[in-house]
PDB file of C-alpha atoms in Angstrom:
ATOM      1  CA  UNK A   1     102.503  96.268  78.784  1.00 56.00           C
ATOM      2  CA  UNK A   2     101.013  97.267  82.262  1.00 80.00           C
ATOM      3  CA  UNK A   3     100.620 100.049  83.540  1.00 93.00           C
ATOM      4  CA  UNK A   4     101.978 102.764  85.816  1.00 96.00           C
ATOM      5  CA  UNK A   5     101.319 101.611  89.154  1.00 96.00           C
ATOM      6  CA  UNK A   6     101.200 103.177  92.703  1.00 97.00           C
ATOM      7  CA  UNK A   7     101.047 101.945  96.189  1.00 97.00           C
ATOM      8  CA  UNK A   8      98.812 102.142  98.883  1.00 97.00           C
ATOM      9  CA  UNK A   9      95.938 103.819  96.597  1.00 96.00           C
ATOM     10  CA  UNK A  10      94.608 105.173  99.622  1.00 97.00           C
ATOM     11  CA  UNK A  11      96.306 106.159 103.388  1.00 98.00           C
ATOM     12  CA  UNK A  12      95.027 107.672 106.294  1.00 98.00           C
ATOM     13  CA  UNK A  13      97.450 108.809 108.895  1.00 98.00           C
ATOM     14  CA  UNK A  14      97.541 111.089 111.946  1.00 98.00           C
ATOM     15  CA  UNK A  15      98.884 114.740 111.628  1.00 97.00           C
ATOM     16  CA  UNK A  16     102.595 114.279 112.420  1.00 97.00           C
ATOM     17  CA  UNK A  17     103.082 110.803 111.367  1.00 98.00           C
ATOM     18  CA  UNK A  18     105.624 109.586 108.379  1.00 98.00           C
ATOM     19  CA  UNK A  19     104.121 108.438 105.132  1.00 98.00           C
ATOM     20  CA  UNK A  20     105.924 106.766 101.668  1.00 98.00           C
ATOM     21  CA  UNK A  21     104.316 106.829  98.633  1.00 98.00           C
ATOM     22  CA  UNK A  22     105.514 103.885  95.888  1.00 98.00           C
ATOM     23  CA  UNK A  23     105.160 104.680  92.099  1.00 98.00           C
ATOM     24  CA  UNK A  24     106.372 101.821  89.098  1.00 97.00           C
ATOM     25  CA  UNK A  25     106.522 103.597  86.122  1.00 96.00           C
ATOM     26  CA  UNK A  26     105.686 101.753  82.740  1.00 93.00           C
ATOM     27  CA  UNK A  27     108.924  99.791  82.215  1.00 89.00           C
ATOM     28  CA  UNK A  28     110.998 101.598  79.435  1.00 85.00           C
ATOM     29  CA  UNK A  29     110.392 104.871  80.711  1.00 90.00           C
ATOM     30  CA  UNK A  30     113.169 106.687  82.084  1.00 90.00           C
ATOM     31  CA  UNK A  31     111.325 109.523  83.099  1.00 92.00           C
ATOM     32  CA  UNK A  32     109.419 109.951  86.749  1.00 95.00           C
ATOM     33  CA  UNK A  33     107.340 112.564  87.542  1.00 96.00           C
ATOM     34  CA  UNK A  34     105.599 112.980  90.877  1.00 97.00           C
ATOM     35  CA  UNK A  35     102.229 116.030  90.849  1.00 97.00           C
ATOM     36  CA  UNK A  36      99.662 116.668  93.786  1.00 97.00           C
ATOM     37  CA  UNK A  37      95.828 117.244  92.988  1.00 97.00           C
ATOM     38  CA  UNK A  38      93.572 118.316  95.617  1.00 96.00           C
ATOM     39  CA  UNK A  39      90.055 118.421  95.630  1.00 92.00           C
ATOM     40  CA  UNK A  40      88.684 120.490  92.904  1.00 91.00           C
ATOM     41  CA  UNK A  41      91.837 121.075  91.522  1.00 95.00           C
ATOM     42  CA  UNK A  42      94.186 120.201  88.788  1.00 96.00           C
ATOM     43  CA  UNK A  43      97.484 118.390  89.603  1.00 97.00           C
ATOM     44  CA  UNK A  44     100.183 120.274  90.146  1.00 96.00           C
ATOM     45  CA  UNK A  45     103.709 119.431  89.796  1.00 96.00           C
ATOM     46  CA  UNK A  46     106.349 118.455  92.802  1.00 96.00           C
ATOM     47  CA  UNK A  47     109.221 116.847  91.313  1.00 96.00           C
ATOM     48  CA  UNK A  48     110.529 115.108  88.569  1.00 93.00           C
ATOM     49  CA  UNK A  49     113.301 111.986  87.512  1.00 94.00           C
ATOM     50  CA  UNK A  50     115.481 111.028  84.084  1.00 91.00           C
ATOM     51  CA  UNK A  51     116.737 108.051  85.363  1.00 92.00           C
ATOM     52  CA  UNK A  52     117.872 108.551  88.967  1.00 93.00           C
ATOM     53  CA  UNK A  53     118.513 111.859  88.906  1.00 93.00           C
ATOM     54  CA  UNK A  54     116.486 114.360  90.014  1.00 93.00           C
ATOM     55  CA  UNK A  55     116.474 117.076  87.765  1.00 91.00           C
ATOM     56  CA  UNK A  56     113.951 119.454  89.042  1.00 90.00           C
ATOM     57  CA  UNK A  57     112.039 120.304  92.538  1.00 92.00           C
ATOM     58  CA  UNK A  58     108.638 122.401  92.370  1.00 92.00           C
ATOM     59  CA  UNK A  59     108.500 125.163  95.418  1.00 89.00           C
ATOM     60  CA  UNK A  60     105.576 122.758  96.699  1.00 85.00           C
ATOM     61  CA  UNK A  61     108.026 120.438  97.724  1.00 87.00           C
ATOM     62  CA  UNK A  62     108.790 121.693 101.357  1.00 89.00           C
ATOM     63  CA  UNK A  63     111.676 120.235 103.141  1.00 93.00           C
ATOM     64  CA  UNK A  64     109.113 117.641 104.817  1.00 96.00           C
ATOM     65  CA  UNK A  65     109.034 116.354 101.625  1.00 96.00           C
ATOM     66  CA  UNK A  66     111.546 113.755 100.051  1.00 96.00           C
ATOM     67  CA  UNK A  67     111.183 111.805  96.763  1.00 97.00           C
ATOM     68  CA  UNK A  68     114.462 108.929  95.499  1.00 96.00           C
ATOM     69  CA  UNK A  69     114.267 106.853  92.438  1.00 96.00           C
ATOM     70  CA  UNK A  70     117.495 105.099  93.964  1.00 91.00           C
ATOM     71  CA  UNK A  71     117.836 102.835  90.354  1.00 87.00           C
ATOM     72  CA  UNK A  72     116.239 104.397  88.319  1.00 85.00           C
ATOM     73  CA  UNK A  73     113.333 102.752  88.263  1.00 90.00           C
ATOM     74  CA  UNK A  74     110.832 103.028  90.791  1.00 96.00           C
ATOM     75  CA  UNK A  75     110.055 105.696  92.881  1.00 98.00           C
ATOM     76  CA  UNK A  76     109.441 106.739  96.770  1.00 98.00           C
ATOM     77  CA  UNK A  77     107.820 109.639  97.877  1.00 98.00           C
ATOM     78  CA  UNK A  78     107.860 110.211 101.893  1.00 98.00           C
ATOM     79  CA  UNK A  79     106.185 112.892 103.181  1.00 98.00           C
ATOM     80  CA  UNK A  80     107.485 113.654 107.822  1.00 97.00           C
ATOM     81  CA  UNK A  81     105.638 115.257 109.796  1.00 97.00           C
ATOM     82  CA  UNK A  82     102.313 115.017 107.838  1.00 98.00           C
ATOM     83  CA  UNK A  83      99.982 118.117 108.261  1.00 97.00           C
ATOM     84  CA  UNK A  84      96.084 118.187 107.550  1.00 96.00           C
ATOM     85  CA  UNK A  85      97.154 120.175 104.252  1.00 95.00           C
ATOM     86  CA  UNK A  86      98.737 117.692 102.981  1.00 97.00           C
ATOM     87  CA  UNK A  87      95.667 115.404 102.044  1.00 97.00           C
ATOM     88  CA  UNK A  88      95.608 115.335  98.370  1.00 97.00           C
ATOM     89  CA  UNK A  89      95.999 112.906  95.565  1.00 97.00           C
ATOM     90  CA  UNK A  90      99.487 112.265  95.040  1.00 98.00           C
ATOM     91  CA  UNK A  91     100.318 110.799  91.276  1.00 97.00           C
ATOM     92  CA  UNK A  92     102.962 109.690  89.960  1.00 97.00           C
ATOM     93  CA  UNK A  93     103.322 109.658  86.151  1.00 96.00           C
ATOM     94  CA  UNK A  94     106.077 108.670  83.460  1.00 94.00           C
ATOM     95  CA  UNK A  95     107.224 109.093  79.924  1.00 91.00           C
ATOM     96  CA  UNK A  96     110.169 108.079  77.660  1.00 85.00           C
ATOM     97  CA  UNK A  97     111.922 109.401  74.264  1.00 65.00           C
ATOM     98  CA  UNK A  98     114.655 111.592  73.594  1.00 61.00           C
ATOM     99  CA  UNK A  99     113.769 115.375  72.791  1.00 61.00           C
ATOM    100  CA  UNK A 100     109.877 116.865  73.681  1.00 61.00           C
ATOM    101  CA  UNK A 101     107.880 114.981  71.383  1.00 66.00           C
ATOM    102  CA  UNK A 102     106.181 112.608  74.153  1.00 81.00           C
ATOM    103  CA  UNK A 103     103.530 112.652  76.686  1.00 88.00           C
ATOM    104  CA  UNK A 104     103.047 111.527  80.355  1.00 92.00           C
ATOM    105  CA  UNK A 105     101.457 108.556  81.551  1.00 93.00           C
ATOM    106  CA  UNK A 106      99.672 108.507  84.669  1.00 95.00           C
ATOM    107  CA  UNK A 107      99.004 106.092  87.438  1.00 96.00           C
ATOM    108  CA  UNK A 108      95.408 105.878  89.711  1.00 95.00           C
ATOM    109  CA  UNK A 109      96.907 108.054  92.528  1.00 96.00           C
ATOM    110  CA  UNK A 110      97.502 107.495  95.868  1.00 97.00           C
ATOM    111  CA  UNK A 111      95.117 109.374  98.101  1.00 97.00           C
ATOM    112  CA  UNK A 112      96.609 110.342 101.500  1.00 98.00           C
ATOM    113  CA  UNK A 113      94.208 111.545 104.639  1.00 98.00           C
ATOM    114  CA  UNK A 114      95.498 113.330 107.242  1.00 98.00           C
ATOM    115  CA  UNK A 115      93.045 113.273 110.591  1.00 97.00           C
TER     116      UNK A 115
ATOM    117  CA  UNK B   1     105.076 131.826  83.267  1.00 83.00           C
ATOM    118  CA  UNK B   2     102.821 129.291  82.224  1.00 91.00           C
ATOM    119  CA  UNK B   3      98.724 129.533  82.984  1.00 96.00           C
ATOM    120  CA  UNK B   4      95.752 127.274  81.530  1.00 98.00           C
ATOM    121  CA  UNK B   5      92.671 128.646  82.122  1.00 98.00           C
ATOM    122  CA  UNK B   6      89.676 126.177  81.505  1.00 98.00           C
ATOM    123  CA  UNK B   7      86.566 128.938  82.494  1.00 94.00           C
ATOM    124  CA  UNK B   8      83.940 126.328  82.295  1.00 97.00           C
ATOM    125  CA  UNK B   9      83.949 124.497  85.481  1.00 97.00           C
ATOM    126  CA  UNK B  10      80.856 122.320  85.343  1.00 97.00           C
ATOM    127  CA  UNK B  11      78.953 121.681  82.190  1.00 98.00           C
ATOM    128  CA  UNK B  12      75.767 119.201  82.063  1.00 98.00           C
ATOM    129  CA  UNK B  13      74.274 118.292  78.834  1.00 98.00           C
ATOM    130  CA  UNK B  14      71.743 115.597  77.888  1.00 98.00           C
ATOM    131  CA  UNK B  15      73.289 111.957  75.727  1.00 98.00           C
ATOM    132  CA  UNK B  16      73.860 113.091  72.091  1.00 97.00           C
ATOM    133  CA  UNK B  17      74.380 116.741  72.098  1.00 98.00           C
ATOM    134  CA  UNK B  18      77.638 118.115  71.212  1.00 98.00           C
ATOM    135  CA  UNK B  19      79.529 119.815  73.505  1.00 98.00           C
ATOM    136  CA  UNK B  20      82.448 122.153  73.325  1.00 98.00           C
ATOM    137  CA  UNK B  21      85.426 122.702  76.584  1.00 98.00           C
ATOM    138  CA  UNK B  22      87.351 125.882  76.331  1.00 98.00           C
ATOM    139  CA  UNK B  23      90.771 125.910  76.714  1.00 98.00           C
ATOM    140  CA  UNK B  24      92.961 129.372  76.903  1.00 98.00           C
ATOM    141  CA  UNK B  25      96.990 128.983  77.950  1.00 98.00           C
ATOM    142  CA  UNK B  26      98.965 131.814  78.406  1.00 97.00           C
ATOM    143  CA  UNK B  27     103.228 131.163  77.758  1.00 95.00           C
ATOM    144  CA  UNK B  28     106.293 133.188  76.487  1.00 93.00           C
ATOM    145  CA  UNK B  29     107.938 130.352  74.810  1.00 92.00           C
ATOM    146  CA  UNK B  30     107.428 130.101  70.828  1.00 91.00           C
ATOM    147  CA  UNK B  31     107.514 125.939  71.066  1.00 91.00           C
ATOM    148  CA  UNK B  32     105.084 124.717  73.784  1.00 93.00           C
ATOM    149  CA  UNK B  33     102.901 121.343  73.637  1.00 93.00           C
ATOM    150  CA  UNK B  34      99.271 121.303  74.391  1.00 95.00           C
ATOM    151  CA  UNK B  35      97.309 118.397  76.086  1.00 95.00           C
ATOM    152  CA  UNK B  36      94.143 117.151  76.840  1.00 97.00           C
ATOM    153  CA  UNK B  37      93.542 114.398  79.532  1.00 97.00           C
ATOM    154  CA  UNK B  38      90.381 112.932  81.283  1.00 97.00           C
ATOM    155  CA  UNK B  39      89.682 111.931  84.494  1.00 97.00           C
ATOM    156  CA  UNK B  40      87.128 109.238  85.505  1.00 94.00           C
ATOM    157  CA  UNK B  41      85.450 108.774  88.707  1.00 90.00           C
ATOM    158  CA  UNK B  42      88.386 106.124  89.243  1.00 88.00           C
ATOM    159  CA  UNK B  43      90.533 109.012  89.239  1.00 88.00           C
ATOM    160  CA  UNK B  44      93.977 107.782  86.986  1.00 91.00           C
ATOM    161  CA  UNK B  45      94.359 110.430  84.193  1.00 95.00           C
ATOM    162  CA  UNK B  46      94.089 109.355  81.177  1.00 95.00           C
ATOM    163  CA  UNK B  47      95.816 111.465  78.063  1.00 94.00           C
ATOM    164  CA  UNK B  48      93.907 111.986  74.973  1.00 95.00           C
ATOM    165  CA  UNK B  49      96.006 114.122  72.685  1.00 92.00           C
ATOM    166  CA  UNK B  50      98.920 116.103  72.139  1.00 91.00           C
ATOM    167  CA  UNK B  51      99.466 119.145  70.181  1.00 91.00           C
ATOM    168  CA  UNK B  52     102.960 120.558  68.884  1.00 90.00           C
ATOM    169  CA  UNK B  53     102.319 124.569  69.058  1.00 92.00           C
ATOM    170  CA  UNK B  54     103.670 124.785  65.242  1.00 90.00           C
ATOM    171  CA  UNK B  55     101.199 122.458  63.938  1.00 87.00           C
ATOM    172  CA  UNK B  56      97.733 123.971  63.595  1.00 84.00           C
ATOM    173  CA  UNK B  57      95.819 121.310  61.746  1.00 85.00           C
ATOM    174  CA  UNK B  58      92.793 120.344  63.838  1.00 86.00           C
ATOM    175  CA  UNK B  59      92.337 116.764  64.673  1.00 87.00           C
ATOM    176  CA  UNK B  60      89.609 114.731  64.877  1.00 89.00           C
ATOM    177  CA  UNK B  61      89.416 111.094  66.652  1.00 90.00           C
ATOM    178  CA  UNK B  62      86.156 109.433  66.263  1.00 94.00           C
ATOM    179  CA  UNK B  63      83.620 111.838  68.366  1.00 95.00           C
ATOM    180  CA  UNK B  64      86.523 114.031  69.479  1.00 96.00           C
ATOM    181  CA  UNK B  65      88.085 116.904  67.711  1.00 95.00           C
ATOM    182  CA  UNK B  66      90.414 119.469  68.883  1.00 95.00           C
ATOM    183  CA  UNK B  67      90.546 123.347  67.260  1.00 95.00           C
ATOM    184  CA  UNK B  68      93.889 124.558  67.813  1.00 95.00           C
ATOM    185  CA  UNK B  69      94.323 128.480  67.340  1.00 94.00           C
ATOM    186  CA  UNK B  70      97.338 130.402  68.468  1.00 93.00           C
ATOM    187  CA  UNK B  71      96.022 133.563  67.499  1.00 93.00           C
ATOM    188  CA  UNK B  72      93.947 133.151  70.261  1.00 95.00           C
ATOM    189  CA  UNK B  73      95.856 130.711  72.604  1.00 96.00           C
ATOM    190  CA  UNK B  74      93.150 128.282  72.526  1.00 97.00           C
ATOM    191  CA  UNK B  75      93.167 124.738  72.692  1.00 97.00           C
ATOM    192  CA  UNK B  76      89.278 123.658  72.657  1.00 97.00           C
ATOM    193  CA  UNK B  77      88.256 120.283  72.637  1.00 97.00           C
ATOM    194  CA  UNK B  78      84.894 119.041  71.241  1.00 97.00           C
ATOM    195  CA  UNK B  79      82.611 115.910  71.925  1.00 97.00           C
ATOM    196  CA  UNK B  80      80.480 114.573  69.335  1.00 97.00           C
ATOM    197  CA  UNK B  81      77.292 112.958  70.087  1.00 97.00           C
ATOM    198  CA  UNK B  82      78.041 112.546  73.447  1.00 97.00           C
ATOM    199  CA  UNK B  83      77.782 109.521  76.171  1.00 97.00           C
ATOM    200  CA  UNK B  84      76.942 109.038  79.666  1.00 97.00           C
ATOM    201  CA  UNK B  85      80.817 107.417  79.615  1.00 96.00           C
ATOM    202  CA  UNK B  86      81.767 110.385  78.599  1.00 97.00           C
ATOM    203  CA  UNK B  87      81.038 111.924  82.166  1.00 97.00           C
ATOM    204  CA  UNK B  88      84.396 112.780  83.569  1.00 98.00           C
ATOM    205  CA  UNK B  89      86.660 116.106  84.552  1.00 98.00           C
ATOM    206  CA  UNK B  90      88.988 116.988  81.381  1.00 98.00           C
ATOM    207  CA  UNK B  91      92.239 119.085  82.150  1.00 98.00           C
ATOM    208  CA  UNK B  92      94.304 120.663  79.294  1.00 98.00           C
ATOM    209  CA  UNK B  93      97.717 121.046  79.765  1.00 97.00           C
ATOM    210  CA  UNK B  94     100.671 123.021  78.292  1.00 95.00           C
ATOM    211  CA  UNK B  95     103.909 121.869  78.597  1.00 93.00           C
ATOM    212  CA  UNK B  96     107.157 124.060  77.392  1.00 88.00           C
ATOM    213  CA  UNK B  97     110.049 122.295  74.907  1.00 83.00           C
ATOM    214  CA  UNK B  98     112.232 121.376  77.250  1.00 76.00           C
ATOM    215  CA  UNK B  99     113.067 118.129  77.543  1.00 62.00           C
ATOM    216  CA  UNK B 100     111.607 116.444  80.307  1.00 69.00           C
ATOM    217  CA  UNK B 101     109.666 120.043  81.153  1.00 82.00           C
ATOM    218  CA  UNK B 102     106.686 119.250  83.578  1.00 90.00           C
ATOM    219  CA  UNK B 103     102.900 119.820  82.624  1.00 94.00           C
ATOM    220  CA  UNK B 104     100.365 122.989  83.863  1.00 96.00           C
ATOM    221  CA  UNK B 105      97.391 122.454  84.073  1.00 97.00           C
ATOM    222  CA  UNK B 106      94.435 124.406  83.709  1.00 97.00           C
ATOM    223  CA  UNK B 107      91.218 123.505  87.326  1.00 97.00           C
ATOM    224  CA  UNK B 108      89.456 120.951  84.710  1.00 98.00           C
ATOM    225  CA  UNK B 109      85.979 121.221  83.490  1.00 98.00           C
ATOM    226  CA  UNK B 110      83.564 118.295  85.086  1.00 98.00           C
ATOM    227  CA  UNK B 111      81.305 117.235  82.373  1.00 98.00           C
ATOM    228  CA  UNK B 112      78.410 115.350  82.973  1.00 98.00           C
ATOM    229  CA  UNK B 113      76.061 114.012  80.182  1.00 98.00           C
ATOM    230  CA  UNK B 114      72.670 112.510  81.510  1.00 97.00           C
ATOM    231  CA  UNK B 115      71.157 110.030  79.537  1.00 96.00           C
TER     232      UNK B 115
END
């Protein structure tokens, strides 16, 4: 049983530039969630999946920001037009089960630079 | 609206004392979840417990323990004889009963035992 995973772990881009984010989420889990930590900070919540819907949107998520989950599986995160304050820790976590009784599973985080 | 509040920001102790994290959370709802996670230097968060808000039996896991008390909205989380691998940041979390409901989390509490 692996794992949820995330791709690049680390990016470093140029203010303005385009970045995607890729998260796998442990296999049977049919829920996504995408959070940002920066430095010092705990993660805070952008966005979140049941299958490949997306069922809720945190004010974080600006209109620069766009997250799919296209089959329900794994998950892009694409961030246009990057800006310096968007250098963070970007995780992606998931969880399965029907009702609330369950917890989220995180992946190592993929940490994007903006110079 | 949801808050965690985790007051202790840094705490350093020396291998084998006992040390206690605060946890306070602040929510309207009646059915809520409470977690703890830890953090690493590799960064992935890594859950440790959940808590169902109507059950207020304290847990223990080995050298970890968790005191539970609504009539103080606290969610404290104790180490046992502690070890240098227990160096890491701990977040709690509170999570409301919806299904699928994202997590808040308190600014973590870095905790560094020196051998």
């Amino acid at each position: 049983d692996t794992g949820v995973s995330q791709d690049p772990r680390h990016k470093i881009t140029k203010r303005g530039q385009n970045v995607t984010f890729r998260c796998d989420p442990i296999s049977e889990h049919n829920r996504l969630y995408w959070y940002r930590q920066t430095l010092g900070q705990g993660p805070e919540f952008l966005t979140y999946f049941q299958n490949e819907a997306q069922l809720e949107k945190s004010r974080l998520l600006s209109d620069r920001f766009s997250a799919e989950r296209p089959k329900g599986s794994f998950s892009t995160l694409e961030i246009q037009r990057t800006e310096q304050g968007d250098s963070a820790m970007y995780l992606c976590a998931s969880s399965s089960g029907a009702g609330a009784n369950y917890e989220q599973y995180f992946g190592p985080g993929t940490r994007l630079t903006v110079t | 609206a949801q808050k965690v509040t985790q007051a202790q920001t840094e705490i350093s102790v020396v291998e084998k004392e006992d040390v206690t994290l605060d946890c306070v959370y602040e929510t309207r709802d009646t059915t809520y979840y409470l977690f703890w996670y830890k953090q690493p230097p590799s960064g992935e968060l890594v859950f440790l417990i959940r808590r169902n808000s109507f059950d207020e039996q304290n847990e223990i896991s080995g050298r970890y323990s968790w005191n539970f008390q609504k009539s103080t909205s606290s969610f404290n989380f104790t180490i046992t004889a502690s070890q240098v691998v227990d160096s890491a940041v701990y977040f709690c979390a509170l999570r409301r009963e919806t299904s699928g409901s994202r997590l808040t989390f308190g600014e973590g509490t870095q905790l560094t035992v020196n051998p």
